[in-house]
Amino acid sequence: MIETQDIEKPRIVTQSPVKGRLNKTADYELTIVVPVYNEEANMEALEQRLSAFISQPGLSACVLFVNDGSVDQSRERIIEACRRQKHFYHLGLSRNSGLSAALKAGIDTAFSTYVGYMDADLQTTPEDFNLLLPFREDFEMVMGIRTVREDSLVKRTSSKIANGFRRFITKDGITDTGCPLKIMKTSTAKQIPFFNGMHRFLPALVQLQNGRVKEVPVRHFPRVAGQSKYNLRNRLVDPLIDCFAFRWMKSRYLNIEITEKYIE
Ligand code: UDP
Ligand code: MG
């Protein structure tokens, strides 16, 4: 057990936009980004499940925790896990910035061919990445559909309303846009226009770049530890407003295709 005082305090990291762009994630085929905000109670099980998953034969994958300014012991738990597990990495945001920001930080840092995303609360399980992986080459995004939702009635209902309205506005044809189990081609993920709340529009934002999206049924589990960070307002009202921002962006989106390049 590592004492908290032994763990160095976070430092501000400035990165040159050109030099040092690549990092260890470039050695793997898949980087699994896991946003973490006050999830200390989930860290032990999360470490075990992720470690078991990435150890399976034939898979080249690493884990990248993004600590989104947690105020509990999540940061310490993450650092301990990364010391124990060879293929675990982490980064930390200076303050709590929201799930979209944590995801963006993870995607910016990933240089593997594919980037995966799952939540730290284990409501989806890393084993189900195996259901998505077979489609990774043919689709820019492969994502889950939570067929049996293990959430409260309020959460299920608000999610259903938000999903229906979003589908109506975005015309993305996606069943479960917020499902926290996704794999994207990293080159596609890096092109996604990011804004606070964008994590609810990921498939539609991939389709904006003419990306193909595949949905696959996955399992869903109740949250057994820690607490949900989203309430009725930030699950329902804000995302509805974001739908109009998406519609505007869709009408103005620049899809640039370079057909000739003489520079390398
Ligand atoms: N999360 C985050 N920053 C936040 C809120 C949430 O990184 O400001 C993480 C959280 O730790 C979890 C994921 O985003 O891994 C989804 O959050 P949560 O499970 O609370 O959302 P819900 O499933 O209830 O919609
Ligand atoms: Mg959750």
Tab-separated table of N, CA, C and O in Angstrom, residues 4 38 86 89 91 104 111 136 138 140 142 144 150 163-164 191 201 214 218 246-247 254:
chain	number	residue	atom	x	y	z
A	4	THR	N	-0.409	8.134	0.813
A	4	THR	CA	-0.789	9.269	-0.032
A	4	THR	C	0.334	10.302	-0.137
A	4	THR	O	0.606	10.845	-1.186
A	38	ASN	N	-14.051	10.756	-9.116
A	38	ASN	CA	-14.506	10.250	-7.807
A	38	ASN	C	-15.037	8.821	-7.896
A	38	ASN	O	-16.191	8.554	-7.571
A	86	LYS	N	1.642	-3.260	-16.018
A	86	LYS	CA	2.615	-2.778	-16.994
A	86	LYS	C	1.967	-1.924	-18.093
A	86	LYS	O	2.557	-0.961	-18.577
A	89	TYR	N	-1.673	3.324	-18.046
A	89	TYR	CA	-1.125	4.687	-18.025
A	89	TYR	C	-2.193	5.629	-17.499
A	89	TYR	O	-3.369	5.286	-17.440
A	91	LEU	N	-3.420	10.038	-16.973
A	91	LEU	CA	-3.170	11.464	-17.004
A	91	LEU	C	-4.214	12.125	-16.125
A	91	LEU	O	-5.226	11.508	-15.785
A	104	LYS	N	-11.790	13.812	-24.372
A	104	LYS	CA	-10.946	14.518	-25.353
A	104	LYS	C	-9.477	14.430	-24.958
A	104	LYS	O	-8.612	14.165	-25.801
A	111	PHE	N	-2.221	7.303	-29.407
A	111	PHE	CA	-1.629	7.185	-30.742
A	111	PHE	C	-1.637	5.753	-31.252
A	111	PHE	O	-0.942	5.413	-32.197
A	136	ARG	N	-13.924	-3.533	-36.122
A	136	ARG	CA	-13.123	-2.309	-36.045
A	136	ARG	C	-12.541	-1.869	-37.380
A	136	ARG	O	-12.361	-0.679	-37.615
A	138	ASP	N	-13.823	-2.308	-40.428
A	138	ASP	CA	-14.812	-1.901	-41.434
A	138	ASP	C	-15.645	-0.687	-41.036
A	138	ASP	O	-16.426	-0.184	-41.838
A	140	GLU	N	-15.759	3.172	-38.727
A	140	GLU	CA	-14.967	4.193	-38.026
A	140	GLU	C	-15.292	4.173	-36.530
A	140	GLU	O	-14.469	4.538	-35.703
A	142	VAL	N	-17.403	1.579	-33.602
A	142	VAL	CA	-18.225	0.425	-33.222
A	142	VAL	C	-18.661	0.683	-31.790
A	142	VAL	O	-17.824	1.016	-30.936
A	144	GLY	N	-21.715	-0.035	-28.408
A	144	GLY	CA	-22.684	-0.938	-27.817
A	144	GLY	C	-24.100	-0.387	-27.851
A	144	GLY	O	-24.314	0.815	-28.011
A	150	GLU	N	-29.798	-1.485	-16.721
A	150	GLU	CA	-29.867	-1.723	-15.274
A	150	GLU	C	-29.754	-0.390	-14.551
A	150	GLU	O	-28.823	-0.155	-13.797
A	163	ASN	N	-32.618	10.372	-25.959
A	163	ASN	CA	-32.205	9.610	-27.147
A	163	ASN	C	-33.156	9.826	-28.305
A	163	ASN	O	-32.732	10.025	-29.444
A	164	GLY	N	-34.477	9.808	-28.009
A	164	GLY	CA	-35.495	9.969	-29.059
A	164	GLY	C	-35.396	11.341	-29.710
A	164	GLY	O	-35.396	11.470	-30.935
A	191	GLN	N	-10.551	13.783	-35.064
A	191	GLN	CA	-11.199	14.809	-35.910
A	191	GLN	C	-12.540	15.277	-35.339
A	191	GLN	O	-13.168	16.175	-35.880
A	201	PHE	N	-23.021	12.823	-28.347
A	201	PHE	CA	-23.254	12.918	-29.794
A	201	PHE	C	-22.187	12.188	-30.602
A	201	PHE	O	-22.092	12.403	-31.806
A	214	LYS	N	-21.226	1.243	-36.405
A	214	LYS	CA	-21.857	-0.073	-36.218
A	214	LYS	C	-22.288	-0.212	-34.763
A	214	LYS	O	-21.528	0.129	-33.859
A	218	VAL	N	-24.694	-5.096	-26.164
A	218	VAL	CA	-23.742	-5.442	-25.097
A	218	VAL	C	-24.509	-5.554	-23.774
A	218	VAL	O	-25.660	-5.166	-23.687
A	246	PHE	N	-25.826	21.035	-32.430
A	246	PHE	CA	-25.363	20.014	-33.375
A	246	PHE	C	-25.953	20.287	-34.758
A	246	PHE	O	-25.262	20.175	-35.776
A	247	ARG	N	-27.251	20.655	-34.784
A	247	ARG	CA	-27.893	20.883	-36.085
A	247	ARG	C	-27.195	22.027	-36.832
A	247	ARG	O	-26.972	21.967	-38.029
A	254	LEU	N	-17.272	21.416	-42.103
A	254	LEU	CA	-16.319	21.390	-43.215
A	254	LEU	C	-15.753	19.988	-43.365
A	254	LEU	O	-15.050	19.506	-42.476
